[in-house]
Coordinates of C-alpha atoms and ligand atoms in Angstrom, one line a residue:
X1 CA -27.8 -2.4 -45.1
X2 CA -28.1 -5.4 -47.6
X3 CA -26.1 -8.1 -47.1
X4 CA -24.3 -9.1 -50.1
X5 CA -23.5 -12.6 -50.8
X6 CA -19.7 -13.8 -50.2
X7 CA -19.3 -14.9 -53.6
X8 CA -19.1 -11.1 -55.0
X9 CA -17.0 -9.8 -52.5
X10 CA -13.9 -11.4 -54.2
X11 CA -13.9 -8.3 -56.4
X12 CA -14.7 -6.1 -53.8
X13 CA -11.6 -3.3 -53.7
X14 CA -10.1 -3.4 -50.2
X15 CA -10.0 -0.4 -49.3
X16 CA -13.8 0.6 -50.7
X17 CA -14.8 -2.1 -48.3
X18 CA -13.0 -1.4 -45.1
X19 CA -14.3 2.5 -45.8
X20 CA -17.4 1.0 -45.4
X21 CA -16.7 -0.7 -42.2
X22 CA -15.4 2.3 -40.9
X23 CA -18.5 3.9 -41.5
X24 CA -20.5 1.7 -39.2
X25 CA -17.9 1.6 -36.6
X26 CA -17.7 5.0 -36.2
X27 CA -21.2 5.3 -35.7
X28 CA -21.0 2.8 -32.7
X29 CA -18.0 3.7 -30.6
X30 CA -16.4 7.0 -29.4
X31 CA -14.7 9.5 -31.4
X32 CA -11.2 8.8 -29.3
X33 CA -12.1 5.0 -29.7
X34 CA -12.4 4.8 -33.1
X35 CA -9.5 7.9 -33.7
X36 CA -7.0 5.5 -31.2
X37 CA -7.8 2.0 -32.1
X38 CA -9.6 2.0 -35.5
X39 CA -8.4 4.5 -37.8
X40 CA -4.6 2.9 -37.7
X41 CA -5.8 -0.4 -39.3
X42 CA -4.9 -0.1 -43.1
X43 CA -6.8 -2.4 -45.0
X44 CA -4.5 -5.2 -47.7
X45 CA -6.5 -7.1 -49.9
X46 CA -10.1 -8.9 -49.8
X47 CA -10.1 -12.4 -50.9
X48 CA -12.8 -14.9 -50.2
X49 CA -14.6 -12.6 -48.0
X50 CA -11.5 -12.2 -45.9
X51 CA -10.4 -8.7 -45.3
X52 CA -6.3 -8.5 -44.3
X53 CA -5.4 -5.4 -42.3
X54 CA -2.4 -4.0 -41.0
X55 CA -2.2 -3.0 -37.3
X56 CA 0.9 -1.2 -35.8
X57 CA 1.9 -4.0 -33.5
X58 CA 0.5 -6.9 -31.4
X59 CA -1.2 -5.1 -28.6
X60 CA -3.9 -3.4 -30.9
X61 CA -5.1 -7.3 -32.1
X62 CA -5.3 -8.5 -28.5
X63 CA -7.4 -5.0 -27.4
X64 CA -9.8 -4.8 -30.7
X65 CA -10.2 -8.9 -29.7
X66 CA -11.1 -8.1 -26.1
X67 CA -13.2 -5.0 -26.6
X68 CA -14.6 -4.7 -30.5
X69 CA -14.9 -8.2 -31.1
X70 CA -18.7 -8.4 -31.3
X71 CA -18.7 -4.7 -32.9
X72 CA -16.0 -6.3 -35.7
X73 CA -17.9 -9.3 -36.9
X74 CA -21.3 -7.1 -37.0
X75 CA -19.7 -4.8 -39.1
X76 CA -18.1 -7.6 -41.4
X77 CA -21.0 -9.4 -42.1
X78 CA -23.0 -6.1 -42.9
X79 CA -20.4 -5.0 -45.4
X80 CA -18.8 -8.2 -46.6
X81 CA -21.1 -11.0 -45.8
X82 CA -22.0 -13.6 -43.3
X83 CA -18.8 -15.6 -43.4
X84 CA -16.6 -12.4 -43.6
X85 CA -13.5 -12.3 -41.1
X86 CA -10.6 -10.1 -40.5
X87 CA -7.0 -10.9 -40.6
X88 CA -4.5 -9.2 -38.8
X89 CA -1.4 -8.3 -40.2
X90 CA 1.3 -7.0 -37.3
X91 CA 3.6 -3.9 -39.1
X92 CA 4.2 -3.8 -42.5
X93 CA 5.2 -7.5 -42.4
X94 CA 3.0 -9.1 -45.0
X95 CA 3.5 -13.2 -43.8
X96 CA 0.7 -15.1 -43.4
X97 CA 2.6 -16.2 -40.4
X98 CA 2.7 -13.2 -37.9
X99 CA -1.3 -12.6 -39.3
X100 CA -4.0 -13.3 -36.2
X101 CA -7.7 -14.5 -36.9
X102 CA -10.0 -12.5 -35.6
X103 CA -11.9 -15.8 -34.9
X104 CA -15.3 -15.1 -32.9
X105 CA -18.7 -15.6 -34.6
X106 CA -17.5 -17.2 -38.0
X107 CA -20.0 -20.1 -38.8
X108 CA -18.0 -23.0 -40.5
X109 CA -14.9 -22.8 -38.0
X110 CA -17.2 -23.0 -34.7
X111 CA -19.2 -26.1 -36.4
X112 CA -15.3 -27.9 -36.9
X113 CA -14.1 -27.0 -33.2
X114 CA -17.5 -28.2 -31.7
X115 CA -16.7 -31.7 -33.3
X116 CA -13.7 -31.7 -32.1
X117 CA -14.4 -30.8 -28.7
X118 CA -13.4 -33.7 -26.2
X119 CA -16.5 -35.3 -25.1
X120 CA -15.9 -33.9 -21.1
X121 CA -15.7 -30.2 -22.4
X122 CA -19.4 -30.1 -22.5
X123 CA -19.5 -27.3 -19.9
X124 CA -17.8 -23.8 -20.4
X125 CA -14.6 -23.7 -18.0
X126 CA -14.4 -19.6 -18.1
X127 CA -10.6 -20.2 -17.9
X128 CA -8.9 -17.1 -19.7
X129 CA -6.3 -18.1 -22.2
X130 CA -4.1 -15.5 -21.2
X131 CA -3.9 -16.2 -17.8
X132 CA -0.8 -18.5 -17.9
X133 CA 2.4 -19.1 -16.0
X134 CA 4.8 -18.2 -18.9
X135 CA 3.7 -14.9 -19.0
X136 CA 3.9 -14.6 -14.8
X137 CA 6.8 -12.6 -13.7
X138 CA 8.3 -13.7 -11.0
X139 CA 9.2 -11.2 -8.2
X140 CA 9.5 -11.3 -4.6
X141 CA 6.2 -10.8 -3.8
X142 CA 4.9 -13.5 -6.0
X143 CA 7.7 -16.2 -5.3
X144 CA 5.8 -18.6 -3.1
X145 CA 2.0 -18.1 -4.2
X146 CA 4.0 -19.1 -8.2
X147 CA 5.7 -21.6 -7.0
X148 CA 2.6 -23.3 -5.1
X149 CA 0.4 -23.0 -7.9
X150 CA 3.0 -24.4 -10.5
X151 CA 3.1 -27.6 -8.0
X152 CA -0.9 -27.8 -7.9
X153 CA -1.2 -26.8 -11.6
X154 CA 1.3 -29.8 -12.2
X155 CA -0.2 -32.4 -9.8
X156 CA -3.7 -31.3 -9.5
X157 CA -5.0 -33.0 -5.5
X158 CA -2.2 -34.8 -5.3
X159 CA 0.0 -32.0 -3.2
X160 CA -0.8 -30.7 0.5
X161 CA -2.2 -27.4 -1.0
X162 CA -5.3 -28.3 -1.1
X163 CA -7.0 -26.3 -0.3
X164 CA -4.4 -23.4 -2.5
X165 CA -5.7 -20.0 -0.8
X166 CA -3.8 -17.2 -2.2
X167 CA -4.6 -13.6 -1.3
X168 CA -3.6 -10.2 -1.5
X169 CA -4.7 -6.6 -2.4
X170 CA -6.3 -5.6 -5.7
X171 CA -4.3 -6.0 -8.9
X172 CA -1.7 -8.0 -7.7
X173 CA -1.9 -11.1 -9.8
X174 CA -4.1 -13.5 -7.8
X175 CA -6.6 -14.2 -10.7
X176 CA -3.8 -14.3 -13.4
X177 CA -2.4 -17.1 -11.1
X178 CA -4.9 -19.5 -10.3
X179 CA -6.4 -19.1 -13.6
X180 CA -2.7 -20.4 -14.5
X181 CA -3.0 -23.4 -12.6
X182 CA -6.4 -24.0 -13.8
X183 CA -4.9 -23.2 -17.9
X184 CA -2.0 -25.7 -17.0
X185 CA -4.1 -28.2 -15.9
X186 CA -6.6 -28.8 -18.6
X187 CA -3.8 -28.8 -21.1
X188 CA -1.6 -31.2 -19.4
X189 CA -4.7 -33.4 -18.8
X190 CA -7.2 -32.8 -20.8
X191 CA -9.9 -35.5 -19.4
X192 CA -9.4 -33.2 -16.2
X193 CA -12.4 -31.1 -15.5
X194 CA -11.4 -27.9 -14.4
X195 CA -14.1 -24.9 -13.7
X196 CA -12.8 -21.3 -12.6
X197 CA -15.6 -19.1 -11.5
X198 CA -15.4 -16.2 -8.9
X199 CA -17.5 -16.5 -5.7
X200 CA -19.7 -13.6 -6.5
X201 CA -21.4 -15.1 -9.6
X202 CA -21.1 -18.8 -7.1
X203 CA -23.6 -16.7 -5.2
X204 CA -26.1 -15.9 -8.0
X205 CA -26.2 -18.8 -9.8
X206 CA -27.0 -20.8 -6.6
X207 CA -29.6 -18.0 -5.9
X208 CA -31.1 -19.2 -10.2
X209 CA -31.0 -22.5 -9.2
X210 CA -33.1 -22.1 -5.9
X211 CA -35.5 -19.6 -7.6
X212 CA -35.9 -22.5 -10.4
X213 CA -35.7 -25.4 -8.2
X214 CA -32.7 -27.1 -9.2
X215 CA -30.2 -26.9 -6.9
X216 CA -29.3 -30.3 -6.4
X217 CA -28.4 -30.4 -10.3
X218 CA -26.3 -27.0 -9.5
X219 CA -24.1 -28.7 -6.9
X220 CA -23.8 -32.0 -8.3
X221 CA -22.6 -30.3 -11.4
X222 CA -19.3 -28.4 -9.0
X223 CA -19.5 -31.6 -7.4
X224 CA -18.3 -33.3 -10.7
X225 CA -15.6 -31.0 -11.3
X226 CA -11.4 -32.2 -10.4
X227 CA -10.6 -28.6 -10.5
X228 CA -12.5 -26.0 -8.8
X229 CA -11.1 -22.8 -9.2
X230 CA -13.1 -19.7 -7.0
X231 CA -11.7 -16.4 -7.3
X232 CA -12.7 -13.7 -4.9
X233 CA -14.1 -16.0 -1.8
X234 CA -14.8 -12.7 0.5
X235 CA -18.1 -12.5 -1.2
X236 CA -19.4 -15.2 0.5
X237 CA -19.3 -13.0 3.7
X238 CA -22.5 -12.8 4.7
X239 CA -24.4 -15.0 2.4
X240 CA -24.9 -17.8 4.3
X241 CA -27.1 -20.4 2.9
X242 CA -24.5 -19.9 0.2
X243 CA -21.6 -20.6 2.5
X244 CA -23.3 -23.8 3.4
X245 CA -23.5 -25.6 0.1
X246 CA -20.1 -24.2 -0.7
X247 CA -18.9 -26.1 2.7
X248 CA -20.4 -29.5 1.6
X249 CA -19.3 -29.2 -2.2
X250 CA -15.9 -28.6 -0.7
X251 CA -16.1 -31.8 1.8
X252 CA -17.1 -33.7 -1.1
X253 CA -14.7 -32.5 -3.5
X254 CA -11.6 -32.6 -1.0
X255 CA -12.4 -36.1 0.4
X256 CA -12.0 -37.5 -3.0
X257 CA -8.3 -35.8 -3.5
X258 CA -10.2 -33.5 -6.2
X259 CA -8.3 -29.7 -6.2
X260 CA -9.1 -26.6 -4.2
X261 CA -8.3 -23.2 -5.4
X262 CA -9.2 -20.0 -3.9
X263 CA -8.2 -16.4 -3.5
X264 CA -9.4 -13.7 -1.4
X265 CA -8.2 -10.2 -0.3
X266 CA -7.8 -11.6 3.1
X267 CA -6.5 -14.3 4.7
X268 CA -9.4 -16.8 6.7
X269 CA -8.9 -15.8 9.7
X270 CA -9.7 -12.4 8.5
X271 CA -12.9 -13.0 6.6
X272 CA -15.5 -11.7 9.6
X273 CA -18.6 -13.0 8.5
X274 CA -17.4 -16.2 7.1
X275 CA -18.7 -19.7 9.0
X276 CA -15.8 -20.8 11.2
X277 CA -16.4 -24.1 9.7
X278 CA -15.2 -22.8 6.2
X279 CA -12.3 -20.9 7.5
X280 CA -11.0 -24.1 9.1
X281 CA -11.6 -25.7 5.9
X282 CA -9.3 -23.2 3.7
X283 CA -6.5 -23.1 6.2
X284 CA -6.2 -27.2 5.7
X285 CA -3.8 -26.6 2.7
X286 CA -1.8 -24.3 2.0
X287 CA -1.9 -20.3 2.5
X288 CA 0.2 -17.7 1.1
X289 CA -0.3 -14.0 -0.2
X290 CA 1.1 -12.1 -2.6
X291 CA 2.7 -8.7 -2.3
X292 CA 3.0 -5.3 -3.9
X293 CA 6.1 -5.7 -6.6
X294 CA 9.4 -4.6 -5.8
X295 CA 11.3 -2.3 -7.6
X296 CA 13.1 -4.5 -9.9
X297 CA 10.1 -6.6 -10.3
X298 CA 8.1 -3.4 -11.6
X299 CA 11.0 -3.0 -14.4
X300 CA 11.1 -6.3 -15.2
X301 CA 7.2 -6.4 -15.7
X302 CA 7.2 -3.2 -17.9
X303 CA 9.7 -4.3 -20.0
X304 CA 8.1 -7.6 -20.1
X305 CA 4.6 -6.0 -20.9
X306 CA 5.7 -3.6 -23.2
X307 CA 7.7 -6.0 -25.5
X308 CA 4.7 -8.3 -26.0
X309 CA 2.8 -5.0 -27.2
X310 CA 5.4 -4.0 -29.7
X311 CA 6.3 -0.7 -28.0
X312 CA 10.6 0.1 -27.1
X313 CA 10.5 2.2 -24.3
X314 CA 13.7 3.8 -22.9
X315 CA 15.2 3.0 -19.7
X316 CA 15.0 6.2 -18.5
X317 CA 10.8 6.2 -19.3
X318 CA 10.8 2.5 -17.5
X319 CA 12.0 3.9 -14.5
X320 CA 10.2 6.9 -14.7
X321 CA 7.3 4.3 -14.7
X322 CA 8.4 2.1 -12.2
X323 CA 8.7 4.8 -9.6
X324 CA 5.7 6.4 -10.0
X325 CA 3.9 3.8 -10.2
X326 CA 4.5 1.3 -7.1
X327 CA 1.1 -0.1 -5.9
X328 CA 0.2 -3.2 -8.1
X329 CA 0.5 -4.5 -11.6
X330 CA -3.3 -4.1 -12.8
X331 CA -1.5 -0.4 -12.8
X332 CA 1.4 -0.7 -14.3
X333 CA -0.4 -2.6 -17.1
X334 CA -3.0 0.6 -17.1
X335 CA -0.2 3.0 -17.5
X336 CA 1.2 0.8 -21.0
X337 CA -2.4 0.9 -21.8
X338 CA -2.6 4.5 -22.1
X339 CA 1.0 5.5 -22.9
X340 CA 0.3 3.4 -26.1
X341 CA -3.2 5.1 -26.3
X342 CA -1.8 8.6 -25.9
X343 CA 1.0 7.8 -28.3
X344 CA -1.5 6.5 -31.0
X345 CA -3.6 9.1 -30.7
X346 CA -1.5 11.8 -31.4
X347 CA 1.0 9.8 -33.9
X348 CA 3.5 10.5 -31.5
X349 CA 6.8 8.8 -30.1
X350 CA 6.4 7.4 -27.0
X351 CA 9.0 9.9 -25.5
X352 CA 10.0 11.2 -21.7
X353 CA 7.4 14.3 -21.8
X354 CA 4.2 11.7 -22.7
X355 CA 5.3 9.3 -20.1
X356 CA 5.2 12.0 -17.9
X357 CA 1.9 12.9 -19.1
X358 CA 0.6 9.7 -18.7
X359 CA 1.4 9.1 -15.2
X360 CA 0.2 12.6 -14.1
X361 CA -3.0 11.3 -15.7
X362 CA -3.3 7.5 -13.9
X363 CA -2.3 9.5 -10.4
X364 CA -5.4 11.9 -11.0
X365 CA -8.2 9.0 -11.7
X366 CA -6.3 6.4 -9.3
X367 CA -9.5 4.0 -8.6
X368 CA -10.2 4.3 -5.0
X369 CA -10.0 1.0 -2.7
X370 CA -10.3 1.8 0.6
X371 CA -11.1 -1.1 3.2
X372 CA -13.3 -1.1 6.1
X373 CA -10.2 -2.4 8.1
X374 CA -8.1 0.5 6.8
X375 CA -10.1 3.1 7.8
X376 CA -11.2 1.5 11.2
X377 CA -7.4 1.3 11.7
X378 CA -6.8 5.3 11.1
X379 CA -10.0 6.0 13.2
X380 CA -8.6 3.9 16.0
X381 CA -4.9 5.7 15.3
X382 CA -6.8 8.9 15.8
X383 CA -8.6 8.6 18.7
X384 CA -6.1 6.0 20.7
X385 CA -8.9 3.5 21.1
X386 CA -7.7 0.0 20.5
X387 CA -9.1 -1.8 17.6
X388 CA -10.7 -4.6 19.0
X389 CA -12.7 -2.3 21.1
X390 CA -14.9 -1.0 18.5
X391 CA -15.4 -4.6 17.2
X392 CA -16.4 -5.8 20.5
X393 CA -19.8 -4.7 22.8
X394 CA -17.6 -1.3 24.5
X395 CA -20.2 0.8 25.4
X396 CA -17.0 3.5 26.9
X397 CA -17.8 7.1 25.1
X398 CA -15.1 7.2 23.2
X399 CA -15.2 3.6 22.1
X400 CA -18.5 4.5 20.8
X401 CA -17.7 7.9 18.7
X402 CA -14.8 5.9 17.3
X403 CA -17.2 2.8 16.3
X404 CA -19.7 5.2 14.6
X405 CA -17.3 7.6 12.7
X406 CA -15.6 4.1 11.6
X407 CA -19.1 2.9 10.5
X408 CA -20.1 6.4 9.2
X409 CA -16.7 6.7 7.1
X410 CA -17.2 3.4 5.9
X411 CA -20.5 4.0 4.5
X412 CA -19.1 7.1 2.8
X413 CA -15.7 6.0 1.0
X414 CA -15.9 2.4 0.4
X415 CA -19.0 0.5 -1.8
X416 CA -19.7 -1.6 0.9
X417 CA -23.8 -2.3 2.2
X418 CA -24.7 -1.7 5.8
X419 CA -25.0 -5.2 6.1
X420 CA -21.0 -5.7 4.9
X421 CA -20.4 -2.5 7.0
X422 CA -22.0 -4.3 10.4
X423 CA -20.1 -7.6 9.7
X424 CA -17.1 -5.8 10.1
X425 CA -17.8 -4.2 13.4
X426 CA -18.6 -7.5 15.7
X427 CA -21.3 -8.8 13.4
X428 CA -24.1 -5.8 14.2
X429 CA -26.4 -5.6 12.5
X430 CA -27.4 -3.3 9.3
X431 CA -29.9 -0.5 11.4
X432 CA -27.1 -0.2 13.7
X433 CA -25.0 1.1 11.0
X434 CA -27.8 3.4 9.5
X435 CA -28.2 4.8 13.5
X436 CA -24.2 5.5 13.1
X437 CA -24.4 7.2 10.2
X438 CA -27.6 9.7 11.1
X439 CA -25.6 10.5 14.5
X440 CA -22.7 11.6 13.3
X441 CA -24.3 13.2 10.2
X442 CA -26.1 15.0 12.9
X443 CA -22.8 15.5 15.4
X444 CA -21.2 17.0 12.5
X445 CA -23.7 19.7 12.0
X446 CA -23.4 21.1 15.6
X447 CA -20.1 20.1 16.6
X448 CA -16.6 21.7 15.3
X449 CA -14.4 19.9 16.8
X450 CA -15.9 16.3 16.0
X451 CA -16.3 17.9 12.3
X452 CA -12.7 19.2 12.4
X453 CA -11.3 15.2 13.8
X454 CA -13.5 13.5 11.1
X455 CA -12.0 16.0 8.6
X456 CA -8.4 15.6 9.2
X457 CA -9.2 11.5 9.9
X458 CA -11.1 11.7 5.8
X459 CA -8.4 13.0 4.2
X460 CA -5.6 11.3 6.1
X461 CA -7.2 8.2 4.7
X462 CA -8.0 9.8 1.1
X463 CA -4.3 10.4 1.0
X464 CA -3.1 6.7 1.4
X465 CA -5.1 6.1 -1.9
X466 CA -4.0 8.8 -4.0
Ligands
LIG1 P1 -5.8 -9.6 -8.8 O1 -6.7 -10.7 -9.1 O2 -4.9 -9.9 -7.7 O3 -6.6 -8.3 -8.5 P2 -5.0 -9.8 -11.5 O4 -4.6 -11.3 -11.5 O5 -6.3 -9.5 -12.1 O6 -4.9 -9.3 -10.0 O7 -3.8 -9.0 -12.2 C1 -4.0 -7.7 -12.7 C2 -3.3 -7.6 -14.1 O8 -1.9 -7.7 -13.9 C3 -3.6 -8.8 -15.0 O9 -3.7 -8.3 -16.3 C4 -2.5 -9.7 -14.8 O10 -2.2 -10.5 -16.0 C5 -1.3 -8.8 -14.5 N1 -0.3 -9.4 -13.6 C6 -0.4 -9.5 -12.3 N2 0.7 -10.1 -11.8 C7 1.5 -10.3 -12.9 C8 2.8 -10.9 -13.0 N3 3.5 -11.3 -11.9 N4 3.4 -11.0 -14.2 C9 2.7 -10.5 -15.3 N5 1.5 -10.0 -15.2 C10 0.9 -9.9 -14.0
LIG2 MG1 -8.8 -10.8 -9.2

């Protein structure tokens, strides 16, 4: 397609134009993408190459942002020209002043923000706008691990929690909270440098900088940092040459008052695998979890959530919600997700019967998260072996069974490697776990009652997820 120059586009018609952009957008995405998300946005007026649109409410700008953004400005600058944008227009309300930029990828407004950039934001900080304590709902699960970031986020190194080690299971706000601190931080000082960065991509781009010789500029550059910010510190298990310049980037950083932030799914003195040099290290500050929401705090998040995406649902639908769905918030905010999908979709109200619907339909793909420790724990149950048996050298028959149907399950319902899978059991090592899993593949060919135990012990543990 030609690209036609942003001077004719002033008389281009509207709707003509956003036909067009439909076109291509509908050749890119999936049919109940483009039917749910697309096909709602009415096109206003096109004037200097900028297309207004309406959208039903606030929710589709912030999902077309996160998900079509790329997809959006392609299209625009095929149809309308290089420095085409979108406008968003929330309802029928026509004021410039609800309207949101779709503001990724146009030329002349990343040239002004790059010379105004302050000179120490010459490195990308991967801090998420949206990750800020306003929108944190307090409950009583959350209460201390807010309140301790707020503190940090307000006096960066100059509290005792430092390090901050919050953890918890899956979806329960860690990364929404220390990406908070790390948001609060660089606005209330803005020489501050603040870097958030999850331990996972630590790993690879120290693995880069070895493969390209450059490490010592890779950890002078965390070394520079006031703010480090590490989500998701249980990768490190295992990786130890990693662990090692993590250790001395922390003694540096700490010893000259700069901030620690971390979060894990465990606490330290959990994290098998880890140095016992680190662990010390992150139990220096201050360490708190956070906890499934309550209740109340469940309603109070819906409500929240659902307000900031324009949709009014009942009470009667919120505690509908709220009781079905009790295990963490990344869930809760899933449910809205698709409630407001559903409801799109079909043009329909957002009544009792699609709530209903909707919840029947998270129950049925409910990720799966199973832990190593969970299912070592229901083996153990089973068998009335104590736990710290299988971890240790026991070589007692049952001790053994229970260590390889542990090790055997493990393999089979979590993502974990062999090597993960050996940490966890005393540190053995990964053809340990493969010699495991080949025996009791084996045991459960010829042997009923091992294959009934594992059976009943599977689904016991496939129930706690579902
Ligand atoms: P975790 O890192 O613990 O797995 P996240 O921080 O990614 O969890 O949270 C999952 C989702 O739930 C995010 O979208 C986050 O904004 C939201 N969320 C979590 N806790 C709260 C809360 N207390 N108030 C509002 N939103 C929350
Ligand atoms: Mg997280």
């Amino acid at each position: 397609m030609s690209i036609i120059s942003p001077e004719l586009n002033t008389a281009l018609d509207p709707a003509q134009s956003w036909k067009e952009c439909l076109k291509i957008i509908r050749e890119n995405v999936p049919f109940i993408t483009y039917n749910t998300w697309f096909l709602p946005i009415k096109p206003i007026e096109i004037e200097d190459s900028v297309l207004k649109v309406t959208v039903p409410n606030s929710f589709f700008v912030e999902w077309i942002d996160e998900h079509y953004n790329t997809l959006i400005n392609k299209t625009l600058s095929q149809v309308l020209g290089n420095s085409a944008k979108l406008v968003y227009v929330v309802g029928d309300d026509k004021d410039e002043n609800v309207a949101f930029e779709n503001s990724f990828n146009i030329p002349h407004k990343i040239e002004k923000a790059k010379i105004e950039e302050p000179k120490n934001k010459e490195y990308e900080s991967f801090l998420n706008p949206r990750y800020v304590f306003d929108n944190f709902i307090k409950g009583e699960g959350n209460q201390l691990a807010r309140a301790a970031a707020f503190a940090v986020g307000d006096s960066p190194g100059e509290t005792s929690f430092n390090p901050l080690f919050i953890y918890g299971g899956v979806g329960l706000g860690k990364t929404h909270l220390i990406q908070a601190i790390g948001n609060r931080i660089v606005s209330k000082y803005p020489n501050k440098r603040a870097i958030y960065l999850s331990a996972d991509i630590f790993t690879v781009e120290f693995v880069e900088a070895i493969q390209s010789n450059s490490v010592n500029e890779f950890s002078a550059f965390y070394k520079s940092m006031d703010v480090l910010i590490i989500d998701d510190i249980q990768f490190l298990v295992g990786k130890e040459k990693t662990q090692d310049l993590f250790f001395h980037i922390f003694n540096i950083l700490h010893q000259s008052g700069k901030q620690i932030v971390l979060s894990s799914d465990k606490p330290p003195k959990d994290l098998k695998g880890l140095n016992e040099r680190l662990i010390s290290r992150f139990q220096w500050g201050l360490t708190t979890d956070v906890q499934p929401p309550d209740f109340e705090t469940r309603i109070a998040i819906l409500k929240n959530k659902s307000e900031n995406y324009g949709i009014y649902l009942s009470n009667e639908i919120l505690e509908f919600i709220a009781h079905n769905i009790t295990s963490n918030i990344r869930e809760l905010e899933g449910c809205l997700i698709k409630l407001l999908a559903n409801a799109s979709l079909n043009s329909k109200e957002i009544d009792f019967e699609l709530a209903k619907k909707t919840v029947k339909e998270i129950a049925t793909t409910r990720q799966v998260n199973i832990s190593i420790d969970y299912i070592t724990k229901i083996v153990c149950e089973f068998f009335k072996v104590e736990e710290n048996k299988v971890r240790e050298k026991n070589r007692k028959k049952e001790v053994v069974l229970a260590r390889q149907i542990a090790m055997y399950l493990s393999k089979k319902l979590t993502r974990s490697s062999l090597k993960t899978i050996g940490l966890h059991f005393g540190g053995r090592d990964h053809s340990t776990v493969i010699h495991a899993y080949n025996t009791i593949e084996k045991t459960l060919a010829d042997d009923i009652k091992i294959r009934d135990s594992v059976d009943s012990i599977k689904n016991k543990i496939e129930l706690s997820f579902s």
